Structures are given as structure tokens and as C-alpha cells.
Amino acid sequence: MSDIKAVIRVEHPDIVLTSTVSHDHSAKVMPVSEAGTDSDSGRFLYHVESSDFRRFEDGLRSDHTIAEFKRVIETTAERAIYSFEYTNEAKTFSPVISKADGVALEMENEGNAWLISLWMPDRNKLADIWDYAQANGIDIELRRVNEYASLGKTTAGLTETQREALLVAFEAGYFKDPRDVTLSEVADKLDISKPAASGLLRRGIQRLIISSLVEDS
């Protein structure tokens, strides 16, 4: 059976950062996909857009899903990168997707809800996501699904080195949450530098997303 690219919409007050974006309606947040989780510190990096970072941070201080936060980089007056630590009350989908052998490609808020783009090795694996949502009282909706040949058999606009990097990282557990290997270990397996490995993975993920969106349109 072909692997799939799906987009789901989920909503629940305990999904990480939901309280914050409810407080600051101008906020748009998206995980830094090539960074993921620091397995040692448990910190997550997010791109954040907001017309008022003071209001956004007020929301963070009262958000029951956020234990600690730090503004790491402010790229413009309305854009920054934040580092977050989650509380035990926070609900996340990345571990569930990883457990089903999938990869979370993108996640961003749509008001108080969240749009998650994910790759799954089998359409039937989506049932694991639904089981988790139903068990936790999470509203879930399938927005879009496309079938593909497997990553190892299709280019999807990928270069040979991008596809190899993605396959090596996937098989080593780099996309699991928490990760089984670090970016440095993936780079060692590929026999390239850490920045080069990061670039290959980032561009490869971008190509997979672009390929799926083109097919959708």
C-alpha cells in the first residue's frame, strides 16, 4: 500500500500553546522543523509571528502547557524564534505520529485549532492518530490526503542526496519524538558536516511539502 501525505485539523485547550494563541489572536506559531527537540533539555523551538510580543508573552505566562519560555532570536519587529519547555499537562501529536512510524512535516495554528501536515507509511496508520484524539477528547478532522509511492522509490522533487539524508535520518529515528539520534549522529552516518546534514534535511522536507501542495492544487 502506498504511503500518504495528510493534513489534519485538531483542536483542544490542552494542545500545546492553544491558550497563548487564544490570548494573542494575532499570533501565528510553527515549530522549527529542522531543530525539533533537544533531547537533553526537552526544549522546543518555534517560529512566532505577533503584532505584540508583550501580549504574546503574557499569554505564555498563564498558559498551563508551557513550563518555561525564552525569546531566542528576534528577526523582525513582528517575527521571532522562541524556545519552550512543555508541562505534563500539554498534549502533543508528534510522539503519536512517530509511534505510528510517521513524520510530522509541518504544524501551525489556525486560530485556536492546529493544522498538522504529516507523512505516514500506510493509510491505515491514520487510525492510530484518531484513536489518540478520541481517547483524549480532541476534535479532529481530515482536511486532505494524498497517496504516493514510497519515499525510497519516488523523487518528489528531491535530489539523490536529499532523499538519502531523509531515509538515513528516518531509519535512525531522527524524526521520532524524543529523537533516537542527534543531528550530529545523522551527519556522521552520512559522512558530512552537521550544517550540511541540517541543510539537506531542511530542503528535503521543504521539497516533500511543495510536491504535495502542487499535487493538491
PDB file of N, CA and C in Angstrom, residues 35-44 86 92-99 102 169-170 172-182 185:
ATOM      1  N   ALA A  35      14.918  21.749  13.696  1.00  0.00           N
ATOM      2  CA  ALA A  35      15.512  21.760  15.031  1.00  0.00           C
ATOM      3  C   ALA A  35      14.896  20.686  15.919  1.00  0.00           C
ATOM      4  N   GLY A  36      13.528  20.638  15.948  1.00  0.00           N
ATOM      5  CA  GLY A  36      12.863  19.615  16.747  1.00  0.00           C
ATOM      6  C   GLY A  36      13.154  19.751  18.219  1.00  0.00           C
ATOM      7  N   THR A  37      13.372  18.622  18.878  1.00  0.00           N
ATOM      8  CA  THR A  37      13.559  18.595  20.314  1.00  0.00           C
ATOM      9  C   THR A  37      15.022  18.420  20.677  1.00  0.00           C
ATOM     10  N   ASP A  38      15.472  19.183  21.640  1.00  0.00           N
ATOM     11  CA  ASP A  38      16.772  18.947  22.239  1.00  0.00           C
ATOM     12  C   ASP A  38      16.570  17.857  23.284  1.00  0.00           C
ATOM     13  N   SER A  39      17.046  16.648  22.999  1.00  0.00           N
ATOM     14  CA  SER A  39      16.751  15.507  23.871  1.00  0.00           C
ATOM     15  C   SER A  39      17.334  15.674  25.267  1.00  0.00           C
ATOM     16  N   ASP A  40      18.344  16.532  25.406  1.00  0.00           N
ATOM     17  CA  ASP A  40      18.946  16.738  26.724  1.00  0.00           C
ATOM     18  C   ASP A  40      18.133  17.722  27.560  1.00  0.00           C
ATOM     19  N   SER A  41      17.645  18.780  26.938  1.00  0.00           N
ATOM     20  CA  SER A  41      16.958  19.825  27.703  1.00  0.00           C
ATOM     21  C   SER A  41      15.438  19.756  27.593  1.00  0.00           C
ATOM     22  N   GLY A  42      14.923  19.032  26.587  1.00  0.00           N
ATOM     23  CA  GLY A  42      13.483  18.974  26.395  1.00  0.00           C
ATOM     24  C   GLY A  42      12.901  20.270  25.876  1.00  0.00           C
ATOM     25  N   ARG A  43      13.705  21.083  25.222  1.00  0.00           N
ATOM     26  CA  ARG A  43      13.242  22.366  24.707  1.00  0.00           C
ATOM     27  C   ARG A  43      12.819  22.239  23.238  1.00  0.00           C
ATOM     28  N   PHE A  44      11.786  23.002  22.878  1.00  0.00           N
ATOM     29  CA  PHE A  44      11.261  23.010  21.530  1.00  0.00           C
ATOM     30  C   PHE A  44      11.372  24.425  20.964  1.00  0.00           C
ATOM     31  N   TYR A  86       7.592  22.187  27.751  1.00  0.00           N
ATOM     32  CA  TYR A  86       6.196  21.863  27.985  1.00  0.00           C
ATOM     33  C   TYR A  86       5.969  21.367  29.414  1.00  0.00           C
ATOM     34  N   THR A  92       0.537  16.689  22.847  1.00  0.00           N
ATOM     35  CA  THR A  92       1.260  16.870  21.592  1.00  0.00           C
ATOM     36  C   THR A  92       0.991  15.675  20.681  1.00  0.00           C
ATOM     37  N   PHE A  93       1.099  15.921  19.376  1.00  0.00           N
ATOM     38  CA  PHE A  93       0.840  14.860  18.408  1.00  0.00           C
ATOM     39  C   PHE A  93       2.117  14.227  17.874  1.00  0.00           C
ATOM     40  N   SER A  94       3.246  14.901  18.001  1.00  0.00           N
ATOM     41  CA  SER A  94       4.492  14.370  17.432  1.00  0.00           C
ATOM     42  C   SER A  94       4.830  12.968  17.930  1.00  0.00           C
ATOM     43  N   PRO A  95       4.744  12.696  19.251  1.00  0.00           N
ATOM     44  CA  PRO A  95       5.066  11.332  19.707  1.00  0.00           C
ATOM     45  C   PRO A  95       4.121  10.282  19.137  1.00  0.00           C
ATOM     46  N   VAL A  96       2.848  10.640  18.959  1.00  0.00           N
ATOM     47  CA  VAL A  96       1.869   9.694  18.416  1.00  0.00           C
ATOM     48  C   VAL A  96       2.176   9.401  16.956  1.00  0.00           C
ATOM     49  N   ILE A  97       2.507  10.456  16.201  1.00  0.00           N
ATOM     50  CA  ILE A  97       2.853  10.289  14.793  1.00  0.00           C
ATOM     51  C   ILE A  97       4.111   9.442  14.664  1.00  0.00           C
ATOM     52  N   SER A  98       5.108   9.711  15.513  1.00  0.00           N
ATOM     53  CA  SER A  98       6.357   8.941  15.481  1.00  0.00           C
ATOM     54  C   SER A  98       6.113   7.473  15.809  1.00  0.00           C
ATOM     55  N   LYS A  99       5.266   7.214  16.808  1.00  0.00           N
ATOM     56  CA  LYS A  99       4.973   5.842  17.216  1.00  0.00           C
ATOM     57  C   LYS A  99       4.307   5.072  16.082  1.00  0.00           C
ATOM     58  N   GLY A 102       5.289   7.567  11.423  1.00  0.00           N
ATOM     59  CA  GLY A 102       5.101   8.700  10.536  1.00  0.00           C
ATOM     60  C   GLY A 102       6.066   9.836  10.853  1.00  0.00           C
ATOM     61  N   ALA A 169      18.078   9.512   8.124  1.00  0.00           N
ATOM     62  CA  ALA A 169      17.568  10.141   9.348  1.00  0.00           C
ATOM     63  C   ALA A 169      16.315   9.423   9.844  1.00  0.00           C
ATOM     64  N   PHE A 170      15.427   9.058   8.919  1.00  0.00           N
ATOM     65  CA  PHE A 170      14.190   8.380   9.304  1.00  0.00           C
ATOM     66  C   PHE A 170      14.483   7.013   9.917  1.00  0.00           C
ATOM     67  N   ALA A 172      17.172   5.985  11.291  1.00  0.00           N
ATOM     68  CA  ALA A 172      17.936   6.091  12.539  1.00  0.00           C
ATOM     69  C   ALA A 172      17.073   6.601  13.695  1.00  0.00           C
ATOM     70  N   GLY A 173      15.877   7.085  13.398  1.00  0.00           N
ATOM     71  CA  GLY A 173      14.997   7.583  14.453  1.00  0.00           C
ATOM     72  C   GLY A 173      15.135   9.061  14.726  1.00  0.00           C
ATOM     73  N   TYR A 174      15.652   9.829  13.754  1.00  0.00           N
ATOM     74  CA  TYR A 174      15.837  11.267  13.966  1.00  0.00           C
ATOM     75  C   TYR A 174      14.506  12.002  14.054  1.00  0.00           C
ATOM     76  N   PHE A 175      13.470  11.481  13.377  1.00  0.00           N
ATOM     77  CA  PHE A 175      12.176  12.152  13.363  1.00  0.00           C
ATOM     78  C   PHE A 175      11.251  11.681  14.475  1.00  0.00           C
ATOM     79  N   LYS A 176      11.719  10.798  15.320  1.00  0.00           N
ATOM     80  CA  LYS A 176      10.912  10.382  16.460  1.00  0.00           C
ATOM     81  C   LYS A 176      10.920  11.478  17.519  1.00  0.00           C
ATOM     82  N   ASP A 177       9.988  11.391  18.451  1.00  0.00           N
ATOM     83  CA  ASP A 177       9.887  12.411  19.495  1.00  0.00           C
ATOM     84  C   ASP A 177       9.711  11.715  20.847  1.00  0.00           C
ATOM     85  N   PRO A 178      10.754  11.687  21.713  1.00  0.00           N
ATOM     86  CA  PRO A 178      12.068  12.298  21.501  1.00  0.00           C
ATOM     87  C   PRO A 178      12.904  11.518  20.494  1.00  0.00           C
ATOM     88  N   ARG A 179      13.909  12.169  19.974  1.00  0.00           N
ATOM     89  CA  ARG A 179      14.732  11.578  18.937  1.00  0.00           C
ATOM     90  C   ARG A 179      15.629  10.471  19.482  1.00  0.00           C
ATOM     91  N   ASP A 180      15.853   9.459  18.611  1.00  0.00           N
ATOM     92  CA  ASP A 180      16.779   8.383  18.973  1.00  0.00           C
ATOM     93  C   ASP A 180      18.225   8.783  18.707  1.00  0.00           C
ATOM     94  N   VAL A 181      18.424   9.695  17.758  1.00  0.00           N
ATOM     95  CA  VAL A 181      19.766  10.147  17.399  1.00  0.00           C
ATOM     96  C   VAL A 181      19.765  11.666  17.279  1.00  0.00           C
ATOM     97  N   THR A 182      20.943  12.247  17.394  1.00  0.00           N
ATOM     98  CA  THR A 182      21.093  13.693  17.230  1.00  0.00           C
ATOM     99  C   THR A 182      21.412  14.020  15.773  1.00  0.00           C
ATOM    100  N   GLU A 185      24.846  12.867  14.916  1.00  0.00           N
ATOM    101  CA  GLU A 185      24.955  11.435  14.617  1.00  0.00           C
ATOM    102  C   GLU A 185      24.462  11.118  13.208  1.00  0.00           C
TER     103      GLU A 185
END
